[in-house]
Short mmCIF file of C-alpha atoms in Angstrom, two decimals:
data_model
loop_
_atom_site.label_atom_id
_atom_site.label_comp_id
_atom_site.label_asym_id
_atom_site.label_seq_id
_atom_site.Cartn_x
_atom_site.Cartn_y
_atom_site.Cartn_z
CA MET A 1 0.00 0.00 0.00
CA SER A 2 1.40 3.36 -0.93
CA ALA A 3 1.87 6.06 1.68
CA PRO A 4 -0.66 8.91 1.67
CA ASN A 5 0.37 11.99 -0.25
CA SER A 6 0.85 14.37 2.68
CA ALA A 7 3.15 17.28 3.32
CA ALA A 8 5.17 15.03 5.67
CA ASN A 9 6.07 12.75 2.77
CA GLN A 10 6.96 15.47 0.27
CA THR A 11 10.47 16.76 -0.29
CA PHE A 12 11.48 20.11 -1.70
CA ASP A 13 14.62 21.18 -3.39
CA PRO A 14 15.97 24.20 -1.45
CA GLU A 15 16.57 25.94 -4.77
CA ASP A 16 12.86 25.55 -5.62
CA ILE A 17 11.92 27.22 -2.34
CA ARG A 18 14.25 30.15 -3.03
CA THR A 19 12.92 30.53 -6.58
CA TRP A 20 9.20 30.35 -5.76
CA PRO A 21 8.74 33.98 -4.56
CA ARG A 22 10.28 35.21 -7.80
CA LEU A 23 7.76 33.19 -9.82
CA ARG A 24 4.71 34.81 -8.22
CA PRO A 25 3.07 37.61 -10.23
CA ALA A 26 4.29 41.03 -9.19
CA PRO A 27 1.62 43.15 -7.48
CA MET A 28 -0.14 45.61 -9.74
CA PRO A 29 1.20 49.15 -9.39
CA PRO A 30 -1.26 51.63 -7.89
CA PRO A 31 -3.26 53.72 -10.38
CA PRO A 32 -1.47 56.99 -11.13
CA LEU A 33 -2.51 60.28 -9.62
CA PRO A 34 -4.96 61.71 -12.18
CA ALA A 35 -4.11 65.01 -13.81
CA LEU A 36 -6.42 67.91 -13.09
CA PRO A 37 -8.93 68.33 -15.95
CA PHE A 38 -8.97 72.10 -15.43
CA ALA A 39 -6.52 74.97 -15.02
CA PRO A 40 -5.71 75.82 -11.38
CA LEU A 41 -7.43 78.91 -10.04
CA PRO A 42 -5.41 81.99 -9.04
CA PRO A 43 -4.65 82.48 -5.33
CA LEU A 44 -7.06 84.75 -3.48
CA PRO A 45 -6.97 86.53 -0.11
CA PRO A 46 -8.30 84.35 2.73
CA ASP A 47 -11.40 86.48 3.32
CA GLN A 48 -12.33 86.37 -0.37
CA THR A 49 -11.83 82.59 -0.42
CA GLU A 50 -14.06 82.31 2.64
CA ALA A 51 -16.76 84.40 0.95
CA LEU A 52 -16.66 82.09 -2.07
CA ARG A 53 -16.84 79.09 0.24
CA ALA A 54 -19.98 80.45 1.90
CA ALA A 55 -21.56 81.18 -1.48
CA ALA A 56 -20.79 77.67 -2.75
CA LEU A 57 -22.33 76.10 0.35
CA HIS A 58 -25.43 78.26 -0.04
CA ALA A 59 -25.83 77.17 -3.66
CA ASN A 60 -25.38 73.55 -2.61
CA ASP A 61 -27.93 74.06 0.20
CA ARG A 62 -30.50 75.12 -2.37
CA TYR A 63 -29.76 72.11 -4.56
CA LEU A 64 -30.04 69.66 -1.65
CA ALA A 65 -32.91 71.21 0.33
CA ASP A 66 -35.04 72.73 -2.43
CA PHE A 67 -34.59 69.93 -4.94
CA VAL A 68 -33.11 66.62 -3.76
CA GLU A 69 -34.87 66.56 -0.38
CA ALA A 70 -37.96 68.56 -1.32
CA TYR A 71 -38.94 66.12 -4.07
CA GLY A 72 -37.46 62.95 -2.60
CA PHE A 73 -34.84 62.34 -5.29
CA CYS A 74 -32.61 60.60 -2.74
CA PRO A 75 -34.39 58.52 -0.09
CA TYR A 76 -31.39 58.82 2.25
CA ALA A 77 -30.62 62.56 1.96
CA ARG A 78 -32.86 64.07 4.64
CA LYS A 79 -32.29 61.30 7.18
CA GLY A 80 -28.52 61.31 6.63
CA ARG A 81 -28.31 65.07 7.13
CA ARG A 82 -30.47 64.90 10.26
CA LEU A 83 -28.25 62.18 11.74
CA GLY A 84 -25.07 64.16 11.00
CA GLN A 85 -23.76 61.60 8.51
CA VAL A 86 -23.50 63.98 5.54
CA PHE A 87 -20.41 66.19 5.31
CA ARG A 88 -19.57 68.91 2.79
CA TYR A 89 -16.31 70.57 1.83
CA VAL A 90 -15.53 73.42 -0.54
CA HIS A 91 -12.24 73.01 -2.39
CA TYR A 92 -10.83 76.19 -3.92
CA ALA A 93 -8.72 74.55 -6.60
CA SER A 94 -5.59 76.72 -6.70
CA ASP A 95 -3.22 73.75 -6.31
CA ALA A 96 -1.17 72.44 -9.22
CA ASP A 97 -2.31 68.82 -8.84
CA ALA A 98 -4.87 66.54 -7.18
CA ARG A 99 -2.85 65.65 -4.08
CA PRO A 100 -4.93 67.83 -1.71
CA LEU A 101 -8.06 65.99 -2.86
CA VAL A 102 -6.39 62.61 -2.27
CA HIS A 103 -5.39 63.78 1.21
CA LEU A 104 -9.00 64.79 1.88
CA LEU A 105 -10.22 61.42 0.59
CA HIS A 106 -7.96 59.62 3.07
CA GLU A 107 -9.17 61.84 5.93
CA VAL A 108 -12.77 61.03 5.02
CA ALA A 109 -12.03 57.31 4.74
CA ALA A 110 -10.50 57.31 8.23
CA ASP A 111 -13.59 58.93 9.80
CA ARG A 112 -16.48 56.47 9.96
CA ARG A 113 -18.93 59.23 10.87
CA GLN A 114 -18.71 60.54 7.31
CA LEU A 115 -21.03 58.26 5.36
CA VAL A 116 -21.77 60.68 2.52
CA VAL A 117 -19.43 63.49 1.48
CA GLN A 118 -19.72 66.18 -1.16
CA VAL A 119 -16.64 68.12 -2.24
CA ILE A 120 -17.75 71.27 -4.06
CA VAL A 121 -15.23 72.74 -6.51
CA PRO A 122 -16.51 76.18 -7.60
CA LEU A 123 -15.29 78.35 -10.48
CA VAL A 124 -13.31 75.67 -12.36
CA GLU A 125 -13.85 75.36 -16.11
CA VAL A 126 -14.32 71.66 -16.86
CA GLY A 127 -16.69 69.70 -19.08
CA ALA A 128 -19.04 67.10 -17.67
CA GLU A 129 -17.37 64.10 -19.31
CA ALA A 130 -13.86 65.14 -18.26
CA TRP A 131 -15.12 65.75 -14.72
CA THR A 132 -16.77 62.34 -14.56
CA ARG A 133 -13.56 60.62 -15.69
CA PHE A 134 -11.51 62.59 -13.16
CA CYS A 135 -13.80 61.70 -10.24
CA ALA A 136 -13.57 58.00 -11.11
CA ALA A 137 -9.77 58.09 -11.50
CA LEU A 138 -9.36 60.05 -8.27
CA VAL A 139 -11.26 57.54 -6.14
CA GLU A 140 -9.50 54.61 -7.84
CA HIS A 141 -6.14 56.15 -6.94
CA GLY A 142 -7.22 57.18 -3.44
CA ASN A 143 -8.76 53.80 -2.55
CA CYS A 144 -5.53 51.97 -3.33
CA GLY A 145 -4.12 50.64 -0.06
CA LEU A 146 -7.24 51.34 2.00
CA GLU A 147 -9.01 48.59 3.91
CA ARG A 148 -12.11 47.20 2.20
CA ASP A 149 -14.57 48.87 4.57
CA ASP A 150 -12.77 52.23 4.34
CA ARG A 151 -12.99 52.50 0.56
CA LEU A 152 -15.27 55.05 -1.06
CA ALA A 153 -17.66 54.86 -3.97
CA THR A 154 -17.98 57.99 -6.07
CA ALA A 155 -20.48 59.87 -8.20
CA ALA A 156 -19.73 62.92 -10.31
CA LEU A 157 -22.10 65.88 -9.99
CA HIS A 158 -21.88 68.58 -12.65
CA PRO A 159 -24.27 71.28 -13.92
CA LYS A 160 -24.04 70.06 -17.53
CA LEU A 161 -24.29 66.28 -17.18
CA ASN A 162 -25.97 64.72 -20.20
CA TYR A 163 -29.18 62.78 -19.72
CA ARG A 164 -31.85 61.07 -21.80
CA GLU A 165 -35.54 60.64 -21.13
CA ASP A 166 -35.93 57.29 -22.89
CA ASN A 167 -35.54 55.22 -19.71
CA PRO A 168 -35.40 55.86 -15.94
CA PHE A 169 -31.71 54.99 -15.64
CA SER A 170 -30.46 57.43 -18.27
CA LEU A 171 -32.52 60.15 -16.57
CA LEU A 172 -30.63 59.80 -13.27
CA THR A 173 -27.81 62.10 -14.39
CA LEU A 174 -30.27 65.00 -14.65
CA PHE A 175 -30.74 64.85 -10.87
CA ARG A 176 -26.96 65.14 -10.40
CA ARG A 177 -26.82 68.57 -12.02
CA ALA A 178 -25.48 70.36 -8.95
CA PRO A 179 -24.68 74.09 -9.25
CA ASP A 180 -20.92 73.41 -9.28
CA PRO A 181 -18.70 70.49 -10.25
CA THR A 182 -18.91 68.30 -7.16
CA ILE A 183 -17.37 65.01 -6.09
CA GLN A 184 -19.67 62.78 -4.07
CA TRP A 185 -18.15 60.01 -1.96
CA VAL A 186 -20.10 57.32 -0.14
CA ARG A 187 -18.52 54.75 2.16
CA MET A 188 -18.60 51.32 0.55
CA ASP A 189 -19.62 49.70 3.84
CA ALA A 190 -22.58 52.09 3.99
CA VAL A 191 -23.57 51.18 0.42
CA ARG A 192 -23.44 47.49 1.27
CA ALA A 193 -25.52 48.07 4.41
CA LEU A 194 -28.09 50.07 2.44
CA TYR A 195 -28.54 47.31 -0.13
CA ALA A 196 -28.33 44.41 2.34
CA GLY A 197 -31.56 42.46 2.28
CA ARG A 198 -33.09 44.78 -0.33
CA ASP A 199 -32.22 42.70 -3.41
CA GLY A 200 -33.73 39.33 -2.58
CA GLY A 201 -31.70 38.31 0.48
CA THR A 202 -32.61 35.40 2.75
CA ARG A 203 -34.35 35.20 6.12
CA ALA A 204 -35.92 32.50 8.24
CA VAL A 205 -39.70 32.04 7.95
CA SER A 206 -42.15 29.88 9.80
CA PRO A 207 -44.17 27.20 7.94
CA GLU A 208 -47.27 29.37 8.34
CA GLU A 209 -45.57 32.21 6.41
CA VAL A 210 -44.48 30.16 3.40
CA ASP A 211 -47.71 30.46 1.38
CA ALA A 212 -47.95 34.20 1.96
CA LEU A 213 -44.28 34.66 1.08
CA LEU A 214 -44.61 32.69 -2.16
CA ALA A 215 -47.66 34.71 -3.15
CA ARG A 216 -45.78 37.99 -2.74
CA PRO A 217 -44.33 39.44 -5.98
CA PRO A 218 -40.52 39.40 -6.16
CA MET A 219 -38.80 42.44 -4.65
CA THR A 220 -37.50 44.95 -7.18
CA PRO A 221 -33.80 45.79 -6.68
CA LEU A 222 -33.33 49.01 -4.71
CA TYR A 223 -31.45 50.82 -7.49
CA ASP A 224 -34.26 50.03 -9.94
CA ARG A 225 -36.91 51.26 -7.52
CA ILE A 226 -35.07 54.53 -6.96
CA ALA A 227 -34.61 55.08 -10.71
CA HIS A 228 -38.28 54.44 -11.50
CA THR A 229 -39.52 56.54 -8.57
CA ASN A 230 -37.28 59.46 -9.55
CA ALA A 231 -38.36 59.25 -13.19
CA ALA A 232 -42.03 59.29 -12.18
CA MET A 233 -41.45 62.38 -10.01
CA ALA A 234 -39.53 64.15 -12.79
CA ARG A 235 -42.35 63.53 -15.26
CA ARG A 236 -44.88 64.71 -12.73
CA LEU A 237 -42.92 67.95 -12.27
CA ARG A 238 -42.06 68.02 -16.00
CA VAL A 239 -38.50 67.26 -17.01
CA ALA A 240 -38.08 70.68 -18.65
CA TRP A 241 -39.08 72.36 -15.37
CA VAL A 242 -36.53 70.28 -13.43
CA GLU A 243 -33.81 71.25 -15.89
CA GLU A 244 -34.79 74.92 -15.64
CA LEU A 245 -34.82 74.83 -11.82
CA LEU A 246 -31.33 73.32 -11.63
CA ALA A 247 -30.01 75.76 -14.25
CA GLY A 248 -31.39 78.58 -12.11
CA PHE A 249 -29.42 77.38 -9.07
CA ARG A 250 -26.29 77.36 -11.24
CA ALA A 251 -26.91 80.85 -12.68
CA ASP A 252 -27.56 82.36 -9.25
CA ALA A 253 -24.34 80.83 -7.90
CA GLN A 254 -22.29 82.17 -10.81
CA ARG A 255 -23.66 85.68 -10.31
CA GLU A 256 -22.75 85.56 -6.63
CA TYR A 257 -19.23 84.33 -7.41
CA GLN A 258 -18.73 87.17 -9.88
CA ARG A 259 -19.95 89.68 -7.32
CA ILE A 260 -17.42 88.37 -4.78
CA LEU A 261 -14.55 88.30 -7.29
CA LEU A 262 -15.25 91.89 -8.39
CA ASP A 263 -15.84 93.29 -4.90
CA PRO A 264 -13.21 96.06 -4.45
CA ARG A 265 -13.13 95.56 -0.69
CA PHE A 266 -11.17 92.35 -1.16
CA ASP A 267 -8.57 94.20 -3.27
CA GLU A 268 -8.15 96.67 -0.41
CA THR A 269 -7.71 93.80 2.05
CA GLU A 270 -5.06 92.22 -0.15
CA GLY A 271 -3.18 95.51 -0.42
CA ALA A 272 -3.22 95.98 3.32
#
């Protein structure tokens, strides 16, 4: 009878053992730091930067309170804000590269209180497609090396995002037309918790419940339900009206930014 094929009966050539680590595939290099898709903004005096920050937050307030929350376009928005789980930052983009944004991403990832984060980037000149690509590349780079539960999902918000009315899913980008280019981050563990049990998960049932459970129609995935609910609301309001409302938020914000940039009092402060 032959001996069982166990580790105790196997022999290894020492040279094989030394060679084995070199035969393993090399780890993939981290994604590169994405280049900024816009020209850096000129430096401004601190008080002028603070005035722009306040104006950007006000514009974002209108978008969130008077649109997203008022018409229920995000079922989590109001509750998350009330529970203190939504954080917002204004990034005046005068830096030459994206490293400050990566640093902010890592700070957010390390703070489990911050479930949803919006980073508002006012005044930059960037198209919607270039902004969307940048947001995706930024989070891919920033997530590299983070623990699984600390990683962030991202969505690009931009005042000129393209949308189509032919199906509920292609209409979703209309609702992301924030007044300024904005990066939205959501903790991946929060996303998993939100969807847990919503897409046909399992649970224990008693024999008496089986017939009732089988008679119930299958649960629609959460993402699908949100898309269809949002599309129904947009058609009820009229899609053209929604587009006009969001464009109005953008126009008001731009006028306020121009007023702040042209305010001579800030020139006097800089000279002092």
